C-alpha positions as a LaTeX table, in Angstrom:
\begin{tabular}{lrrr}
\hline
Residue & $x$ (\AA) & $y$ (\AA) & $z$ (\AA) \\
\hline
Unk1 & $-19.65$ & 14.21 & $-105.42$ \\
Unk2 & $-18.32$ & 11.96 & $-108.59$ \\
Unk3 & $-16.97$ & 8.75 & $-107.45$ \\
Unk4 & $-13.91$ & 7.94 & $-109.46$ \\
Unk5 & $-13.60$ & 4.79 & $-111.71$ \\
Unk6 & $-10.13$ & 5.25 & $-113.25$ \\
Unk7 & $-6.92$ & 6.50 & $-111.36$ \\
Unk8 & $-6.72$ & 10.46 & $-113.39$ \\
Unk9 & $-8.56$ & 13.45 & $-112.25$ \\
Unk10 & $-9.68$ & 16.45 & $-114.04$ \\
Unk11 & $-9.08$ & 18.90 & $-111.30$ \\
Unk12 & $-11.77$ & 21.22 & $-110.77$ \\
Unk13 & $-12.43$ & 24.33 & $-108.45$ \\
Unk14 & $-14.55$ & 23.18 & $-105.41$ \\
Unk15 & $-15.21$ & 19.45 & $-106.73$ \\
Unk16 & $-15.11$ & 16.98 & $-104.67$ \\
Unk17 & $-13.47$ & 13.07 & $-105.87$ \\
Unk18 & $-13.68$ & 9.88 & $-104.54$ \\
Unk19 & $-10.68$ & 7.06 & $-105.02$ \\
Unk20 & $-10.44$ & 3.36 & $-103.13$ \\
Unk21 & $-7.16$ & 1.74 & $-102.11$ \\
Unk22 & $-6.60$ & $-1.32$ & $-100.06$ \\
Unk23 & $-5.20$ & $-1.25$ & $-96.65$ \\
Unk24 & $-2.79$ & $-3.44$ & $-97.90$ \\
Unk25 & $-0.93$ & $-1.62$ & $-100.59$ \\
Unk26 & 2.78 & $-1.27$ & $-100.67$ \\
Unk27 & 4.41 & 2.21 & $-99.92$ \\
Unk28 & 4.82 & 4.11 & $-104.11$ \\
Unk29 & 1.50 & 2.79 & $-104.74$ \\
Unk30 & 0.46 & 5.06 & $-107.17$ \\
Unk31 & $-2.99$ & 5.59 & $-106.31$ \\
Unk32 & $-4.05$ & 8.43 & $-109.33$ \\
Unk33 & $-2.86$ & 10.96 & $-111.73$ \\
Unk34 & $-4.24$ & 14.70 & $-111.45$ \\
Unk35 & $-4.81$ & 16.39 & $-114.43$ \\
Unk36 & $-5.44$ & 20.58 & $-115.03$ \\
Unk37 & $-5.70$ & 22.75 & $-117.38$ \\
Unk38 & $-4.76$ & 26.63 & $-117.93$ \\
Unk39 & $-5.37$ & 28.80 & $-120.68$ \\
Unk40 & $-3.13$ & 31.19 & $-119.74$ \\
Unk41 & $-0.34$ & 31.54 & $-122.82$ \\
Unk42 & 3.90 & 29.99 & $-122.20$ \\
Unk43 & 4.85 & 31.74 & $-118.45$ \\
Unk44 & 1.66 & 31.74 & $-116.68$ \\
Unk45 & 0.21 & 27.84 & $-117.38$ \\
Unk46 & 3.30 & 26.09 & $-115.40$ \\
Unk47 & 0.56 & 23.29 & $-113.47$ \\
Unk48 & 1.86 & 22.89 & $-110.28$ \\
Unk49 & 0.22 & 20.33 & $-107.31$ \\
Unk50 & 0.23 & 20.16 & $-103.72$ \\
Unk51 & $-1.04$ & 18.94 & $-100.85$ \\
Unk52 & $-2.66$ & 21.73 & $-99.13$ \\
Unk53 & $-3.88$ & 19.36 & $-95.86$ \\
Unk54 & $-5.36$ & 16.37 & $-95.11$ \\
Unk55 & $-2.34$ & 14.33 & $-94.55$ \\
Unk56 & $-1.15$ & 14.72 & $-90.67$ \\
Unk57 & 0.14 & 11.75 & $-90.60$ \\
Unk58 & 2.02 & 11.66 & $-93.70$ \\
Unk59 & 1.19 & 8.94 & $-95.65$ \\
Unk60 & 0.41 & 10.24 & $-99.41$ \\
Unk61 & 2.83 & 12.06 & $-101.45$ \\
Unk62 & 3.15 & 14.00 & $-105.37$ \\
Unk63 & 5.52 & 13.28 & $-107.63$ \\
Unk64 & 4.67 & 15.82 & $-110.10$ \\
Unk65 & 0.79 & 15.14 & $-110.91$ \\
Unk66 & 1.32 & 11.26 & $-109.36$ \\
Unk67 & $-0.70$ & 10.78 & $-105.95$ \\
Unk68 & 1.70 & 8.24 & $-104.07$ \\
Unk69 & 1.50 & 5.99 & $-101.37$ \\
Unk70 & 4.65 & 7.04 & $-98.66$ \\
Unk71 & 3.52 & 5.30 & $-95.77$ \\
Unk72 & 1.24 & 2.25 & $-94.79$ \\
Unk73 & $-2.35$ & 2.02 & $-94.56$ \\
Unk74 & $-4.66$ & 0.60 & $-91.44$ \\
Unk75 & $-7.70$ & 0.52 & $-92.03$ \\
Unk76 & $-8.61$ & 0.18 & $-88.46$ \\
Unk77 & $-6.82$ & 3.12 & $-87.59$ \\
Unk78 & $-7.70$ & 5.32 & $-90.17$ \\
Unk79 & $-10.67$ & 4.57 & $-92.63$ \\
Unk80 & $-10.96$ & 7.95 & $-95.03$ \\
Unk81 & $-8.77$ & 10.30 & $-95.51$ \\
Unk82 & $-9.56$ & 14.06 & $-97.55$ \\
Unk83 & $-6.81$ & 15.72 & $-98.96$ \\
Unk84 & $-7.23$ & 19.35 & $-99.70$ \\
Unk85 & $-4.67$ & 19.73 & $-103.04$ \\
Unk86 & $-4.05$ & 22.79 & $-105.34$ \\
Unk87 & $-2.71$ & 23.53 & $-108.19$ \\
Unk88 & $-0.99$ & 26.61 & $-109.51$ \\
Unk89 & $-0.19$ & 27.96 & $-113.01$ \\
Unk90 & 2.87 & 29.25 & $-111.96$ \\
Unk91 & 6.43 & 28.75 & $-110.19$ \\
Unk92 & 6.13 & 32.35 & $-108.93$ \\
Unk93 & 3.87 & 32.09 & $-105.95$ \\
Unk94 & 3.27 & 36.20 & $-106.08$ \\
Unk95 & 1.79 & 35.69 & $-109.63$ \\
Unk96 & 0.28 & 32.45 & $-109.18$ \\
Unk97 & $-3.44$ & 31.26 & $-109.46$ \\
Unk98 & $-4.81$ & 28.93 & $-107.61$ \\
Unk99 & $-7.61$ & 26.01 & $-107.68$ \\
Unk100 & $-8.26$ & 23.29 & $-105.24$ \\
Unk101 & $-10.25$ & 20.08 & $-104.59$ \\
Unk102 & $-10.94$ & 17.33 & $-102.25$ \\
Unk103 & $-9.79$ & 13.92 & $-102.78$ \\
Unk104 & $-11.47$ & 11.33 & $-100.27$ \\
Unk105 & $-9.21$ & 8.46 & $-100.31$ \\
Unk106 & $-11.11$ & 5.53 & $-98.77$ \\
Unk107 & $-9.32$ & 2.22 & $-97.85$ \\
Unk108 & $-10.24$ & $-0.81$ & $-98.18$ \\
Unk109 & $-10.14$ & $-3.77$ & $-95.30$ \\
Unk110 & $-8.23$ & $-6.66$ & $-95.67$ \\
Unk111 & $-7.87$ & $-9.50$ & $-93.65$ \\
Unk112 & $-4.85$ & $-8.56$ & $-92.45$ \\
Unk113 & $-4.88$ & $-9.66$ & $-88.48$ \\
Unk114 & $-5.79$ & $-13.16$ & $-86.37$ \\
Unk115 & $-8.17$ & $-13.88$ & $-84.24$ \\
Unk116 & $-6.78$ & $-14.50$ & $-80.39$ \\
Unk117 & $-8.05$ & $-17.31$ & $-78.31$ \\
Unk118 & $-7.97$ & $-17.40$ & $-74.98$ \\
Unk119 & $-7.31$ & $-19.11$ & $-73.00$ \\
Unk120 & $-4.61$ & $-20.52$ & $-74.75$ \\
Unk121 & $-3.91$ & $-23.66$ & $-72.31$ \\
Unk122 & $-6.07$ & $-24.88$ & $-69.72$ \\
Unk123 & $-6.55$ & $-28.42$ & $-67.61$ \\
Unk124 & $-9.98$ & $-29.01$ & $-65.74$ \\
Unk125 & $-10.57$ & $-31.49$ & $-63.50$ \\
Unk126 & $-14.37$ & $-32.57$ & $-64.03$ \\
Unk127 & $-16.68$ & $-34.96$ & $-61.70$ \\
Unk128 & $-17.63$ & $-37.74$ & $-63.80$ \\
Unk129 & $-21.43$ & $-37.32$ & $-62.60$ \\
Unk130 & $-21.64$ & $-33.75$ & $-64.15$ \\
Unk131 & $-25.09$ & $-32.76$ & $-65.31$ \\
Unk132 & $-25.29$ & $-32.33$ & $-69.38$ \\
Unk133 & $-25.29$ & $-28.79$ & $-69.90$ \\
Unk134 & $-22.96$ & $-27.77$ & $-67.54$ \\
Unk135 & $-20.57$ & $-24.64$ & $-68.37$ \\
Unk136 & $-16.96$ & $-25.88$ & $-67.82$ \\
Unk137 & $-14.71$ & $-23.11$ & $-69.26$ \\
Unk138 & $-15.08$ & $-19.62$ & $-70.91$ \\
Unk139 & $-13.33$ & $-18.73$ & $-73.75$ \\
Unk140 & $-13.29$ & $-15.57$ & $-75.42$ \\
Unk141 & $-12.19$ & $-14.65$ & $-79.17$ \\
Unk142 & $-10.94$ & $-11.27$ & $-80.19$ \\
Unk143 & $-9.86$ & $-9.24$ & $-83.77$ \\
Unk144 & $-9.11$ & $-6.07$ & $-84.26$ \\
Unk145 & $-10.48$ & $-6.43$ & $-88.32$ \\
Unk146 & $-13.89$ & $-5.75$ & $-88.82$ \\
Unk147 & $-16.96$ & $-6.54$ & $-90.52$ \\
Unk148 & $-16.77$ & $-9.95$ & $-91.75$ \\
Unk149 & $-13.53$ & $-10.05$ & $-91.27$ \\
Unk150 & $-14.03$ & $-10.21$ & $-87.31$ \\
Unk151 & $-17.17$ & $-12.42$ & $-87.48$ \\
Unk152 & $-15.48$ & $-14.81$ & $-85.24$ \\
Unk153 & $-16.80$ & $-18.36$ & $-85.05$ \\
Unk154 & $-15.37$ & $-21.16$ & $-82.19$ \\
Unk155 & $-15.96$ & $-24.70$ & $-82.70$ \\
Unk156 & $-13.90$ & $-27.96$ & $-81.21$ \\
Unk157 & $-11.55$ & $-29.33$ & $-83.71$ \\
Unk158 & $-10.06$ & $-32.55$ & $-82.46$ \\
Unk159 & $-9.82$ & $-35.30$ & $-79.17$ \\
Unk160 & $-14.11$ & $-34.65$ & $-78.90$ \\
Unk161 & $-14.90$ & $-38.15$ & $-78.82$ \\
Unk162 & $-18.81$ & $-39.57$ & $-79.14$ \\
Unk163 & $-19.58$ & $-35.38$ & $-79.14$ \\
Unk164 & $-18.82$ & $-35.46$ & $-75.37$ \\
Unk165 & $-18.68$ & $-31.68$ & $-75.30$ \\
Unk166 & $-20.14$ & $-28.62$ & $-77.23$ \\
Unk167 & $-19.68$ & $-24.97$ & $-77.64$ \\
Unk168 & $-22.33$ & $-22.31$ & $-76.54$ \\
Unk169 & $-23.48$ & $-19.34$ & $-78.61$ \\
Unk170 & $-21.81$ & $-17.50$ & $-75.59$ \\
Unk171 & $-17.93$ & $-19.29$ & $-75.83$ \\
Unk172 & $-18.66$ & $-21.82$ & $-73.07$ \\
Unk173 & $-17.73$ & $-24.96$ & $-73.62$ \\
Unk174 & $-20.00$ & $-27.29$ & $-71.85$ \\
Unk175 & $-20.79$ & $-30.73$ & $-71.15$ \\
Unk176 & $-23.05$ & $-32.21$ & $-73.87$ \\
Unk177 & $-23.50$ & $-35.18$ & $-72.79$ \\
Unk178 & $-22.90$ & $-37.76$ & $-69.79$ \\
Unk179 & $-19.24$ & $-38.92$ & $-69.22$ \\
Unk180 & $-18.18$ & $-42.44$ & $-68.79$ \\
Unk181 & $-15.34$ & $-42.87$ & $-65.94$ \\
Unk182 & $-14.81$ & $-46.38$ & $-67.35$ \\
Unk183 & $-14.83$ & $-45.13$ & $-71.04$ \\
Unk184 & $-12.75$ & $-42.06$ & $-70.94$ \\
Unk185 & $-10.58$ & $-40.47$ & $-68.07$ \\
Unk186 & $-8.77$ & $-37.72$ & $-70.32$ \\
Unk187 & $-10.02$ & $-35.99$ & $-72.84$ \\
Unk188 & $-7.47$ & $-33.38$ & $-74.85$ \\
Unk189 & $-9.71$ & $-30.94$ & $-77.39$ \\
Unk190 & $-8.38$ & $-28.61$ & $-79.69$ \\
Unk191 & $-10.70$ & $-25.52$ & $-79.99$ \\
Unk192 & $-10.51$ & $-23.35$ & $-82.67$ \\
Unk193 & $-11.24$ & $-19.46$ & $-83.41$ \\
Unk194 & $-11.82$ & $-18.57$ & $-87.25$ \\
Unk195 & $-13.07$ & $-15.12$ & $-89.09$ \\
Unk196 & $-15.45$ & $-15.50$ & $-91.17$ \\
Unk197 & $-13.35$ & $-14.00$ & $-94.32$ \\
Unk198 & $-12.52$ & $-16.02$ & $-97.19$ \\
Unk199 & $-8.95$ & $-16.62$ & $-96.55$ \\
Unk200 & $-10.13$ & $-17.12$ & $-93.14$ \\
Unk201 & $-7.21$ & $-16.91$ & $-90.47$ \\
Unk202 & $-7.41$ & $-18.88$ & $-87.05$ \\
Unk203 & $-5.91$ & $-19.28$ & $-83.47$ \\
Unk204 & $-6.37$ & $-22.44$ & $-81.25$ \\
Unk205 & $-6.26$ & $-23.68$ & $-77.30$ \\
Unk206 & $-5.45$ & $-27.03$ & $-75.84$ \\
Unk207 & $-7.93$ & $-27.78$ & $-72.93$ \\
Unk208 & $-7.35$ & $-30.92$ & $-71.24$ \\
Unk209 & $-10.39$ & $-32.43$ & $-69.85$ \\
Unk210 & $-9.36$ & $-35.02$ & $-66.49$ \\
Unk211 & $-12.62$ & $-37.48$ & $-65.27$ \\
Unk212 & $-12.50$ & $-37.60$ & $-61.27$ \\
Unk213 & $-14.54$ & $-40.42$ & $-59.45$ \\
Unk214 & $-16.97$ & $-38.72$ & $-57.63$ \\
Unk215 & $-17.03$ & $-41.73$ & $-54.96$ \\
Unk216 & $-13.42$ & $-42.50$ & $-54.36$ \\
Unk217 & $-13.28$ & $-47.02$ & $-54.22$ \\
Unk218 & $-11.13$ & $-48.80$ & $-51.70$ \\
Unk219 & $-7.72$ & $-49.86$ & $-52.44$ \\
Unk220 & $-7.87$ & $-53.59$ & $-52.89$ \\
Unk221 & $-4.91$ & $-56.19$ & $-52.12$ \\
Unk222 & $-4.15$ & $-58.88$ & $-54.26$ \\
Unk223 & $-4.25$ & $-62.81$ & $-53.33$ \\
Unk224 & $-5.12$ & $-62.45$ & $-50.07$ \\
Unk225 & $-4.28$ & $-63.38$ & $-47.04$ \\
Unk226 & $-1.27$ & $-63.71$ & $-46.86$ \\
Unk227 & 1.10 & $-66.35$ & $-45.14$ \\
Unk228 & 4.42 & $-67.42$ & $-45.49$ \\
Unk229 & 7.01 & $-68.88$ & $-43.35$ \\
Unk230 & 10.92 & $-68.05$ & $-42.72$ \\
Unk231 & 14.21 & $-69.82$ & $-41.62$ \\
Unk232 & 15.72 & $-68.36$ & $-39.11$ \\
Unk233 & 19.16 & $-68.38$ & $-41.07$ \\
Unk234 & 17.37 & $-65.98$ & $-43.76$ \\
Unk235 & 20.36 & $-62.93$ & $-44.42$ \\
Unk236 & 19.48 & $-59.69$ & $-44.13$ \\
Unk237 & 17.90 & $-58.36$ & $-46.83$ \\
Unk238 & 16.06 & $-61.47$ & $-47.75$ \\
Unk239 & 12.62 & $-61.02$ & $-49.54$ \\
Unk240 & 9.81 & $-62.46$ & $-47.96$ \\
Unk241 & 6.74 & $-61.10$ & $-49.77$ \\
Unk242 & 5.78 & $-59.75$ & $-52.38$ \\
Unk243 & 2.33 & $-57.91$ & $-52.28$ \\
Unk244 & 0.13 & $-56.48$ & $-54.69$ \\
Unk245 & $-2.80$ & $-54.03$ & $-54.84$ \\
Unk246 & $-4.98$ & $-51.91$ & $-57.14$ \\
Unk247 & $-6.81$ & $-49.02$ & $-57.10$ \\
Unk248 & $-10.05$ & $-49.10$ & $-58.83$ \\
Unk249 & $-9.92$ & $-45.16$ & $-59.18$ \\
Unk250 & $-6.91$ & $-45.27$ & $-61.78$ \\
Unk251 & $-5.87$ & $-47.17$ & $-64.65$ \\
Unk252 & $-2.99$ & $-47.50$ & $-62.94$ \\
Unk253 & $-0.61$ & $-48.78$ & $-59.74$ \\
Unk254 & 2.63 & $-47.06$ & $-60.39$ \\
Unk255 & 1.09 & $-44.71$ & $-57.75$ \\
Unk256 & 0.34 & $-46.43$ & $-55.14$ \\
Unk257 & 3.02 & $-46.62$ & $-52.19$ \\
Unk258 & 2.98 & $-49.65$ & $-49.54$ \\
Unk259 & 4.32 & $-49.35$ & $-45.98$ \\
Unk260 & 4.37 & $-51.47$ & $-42.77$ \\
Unk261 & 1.62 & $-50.16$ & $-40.24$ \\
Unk262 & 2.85 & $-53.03$ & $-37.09$ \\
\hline
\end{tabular}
């Protein structure tokens, strides 16, 4: 088998060549020049090439003794590809001679598709006494490239604050370390999915991260008791408290809603 260096090809009975292309080449690529030769005299050394098989799919083409590119390349579809090609030493197919050789055209992987990340969204609510270690989601990371091209690695980009969570070797994120109600209620990470290429490409999720009290605190009035006292000419509609309260459990009292029990 000779492996080919330069894009022309003495073509030989029964050899065998070898020729590279990347997966990424644009369709008239031209990807090498066949050469023959025929010591017949004018009449009978006409060098004619074709494709004898090999190409089912139709993606190579001769223009005269140019191999061409006529359709794209995938590498992870098709890898290798061995073209059976002839050539004749004359127009006249009844008085024609033939040779032929094998051209293994092998392609080259490129970069050439992104990782997916799933899931792509998520919101967890989390117990704020949750042991360190604990799994809390499972992502997973997919790409149809290979070799180091789908070497996929996750890590948290962004909104980890203090290192509060971590990724496993498996794609869980877990808890790395104890959460703080009074700290930190929401946490919003950014988690991101590379290959390991060197134009790497990437995909992301948003997982939002809500702190629940484990032990729920009483609602708590303000100022109290209360007392007040009112004419009897008041109008309707008069105000004749206003009362206050907070909840210990939220940063805020926009939620809370008051009513008269008797």
């Amino acid at each position: 088998m000779k492996m080919e260096q330069i894009l022309c090809i003495l073509l030989i009975q029964d050899e065998v060549y070898e020729v590279s292309i990347s997966e990424s080449a644009t369709v008239g690529t031209e990807i090498l020049t066949l050469v023959a030769t025929d010591g017949d005299d004018y009449g009978h050394n006409a060098i004619m090439f074709s494709i004898v098989s090999g190409d089912d799919s139709d993606k190579f083409f001769l223009n005269s003794d140019k191999l061409l590119l006529f359709d794209s390349l995938d590498f992870e579809t098709q890898f290798r590809y061995t073209l059976n090609i002839s050539v004749a030493d004359s127009i006249n197919p009844a008085e024609a001679l033939y040779s032929y050789a094998l051209v293994n055209i092998l392609l080259i992987d490129e970069n050439d598709n992104s990782p997916v990340l799933l899931p792509a969204v998520a919101f967890i609510n989390l117990l704020d006494n949750t042991s360190v270690g604990t799994n809390i989601l499972q992502l997973s990371c997919s790409d149809p490239d290979v070799f180091q091209n789908s070497s996929l690695v996750l890590d948290i980009e962004s909104g980890n604050t203090n290192g509060q969570f971590s990724m496993s070797s498996s794609n869980q994120l877990q808890l790395a370390s104890p959460l703080q109600l009074n700290t930190q209620r929401l946490y919003s990470l950014t988690i991101s999915c590379k290959d390991n290429s060197s134009s790497p490409r990437l995909d992301s999720s948003n997982i939002k991260i809500n702190v629940v009290n484990t032990i729920l605190e009483q609602i708590v009035f303000l100022n109290t008791p209360y007392a007040v006292i009112v004419a009897d000419t008041s109008p309707v509609g008069y105000i004749v408290l206003a009362v206050s309260a907070t909840d210990p459990d939220s940063n805020s009292s926009d939620h809370l809603r008051y009513s008269l029990e008797n």
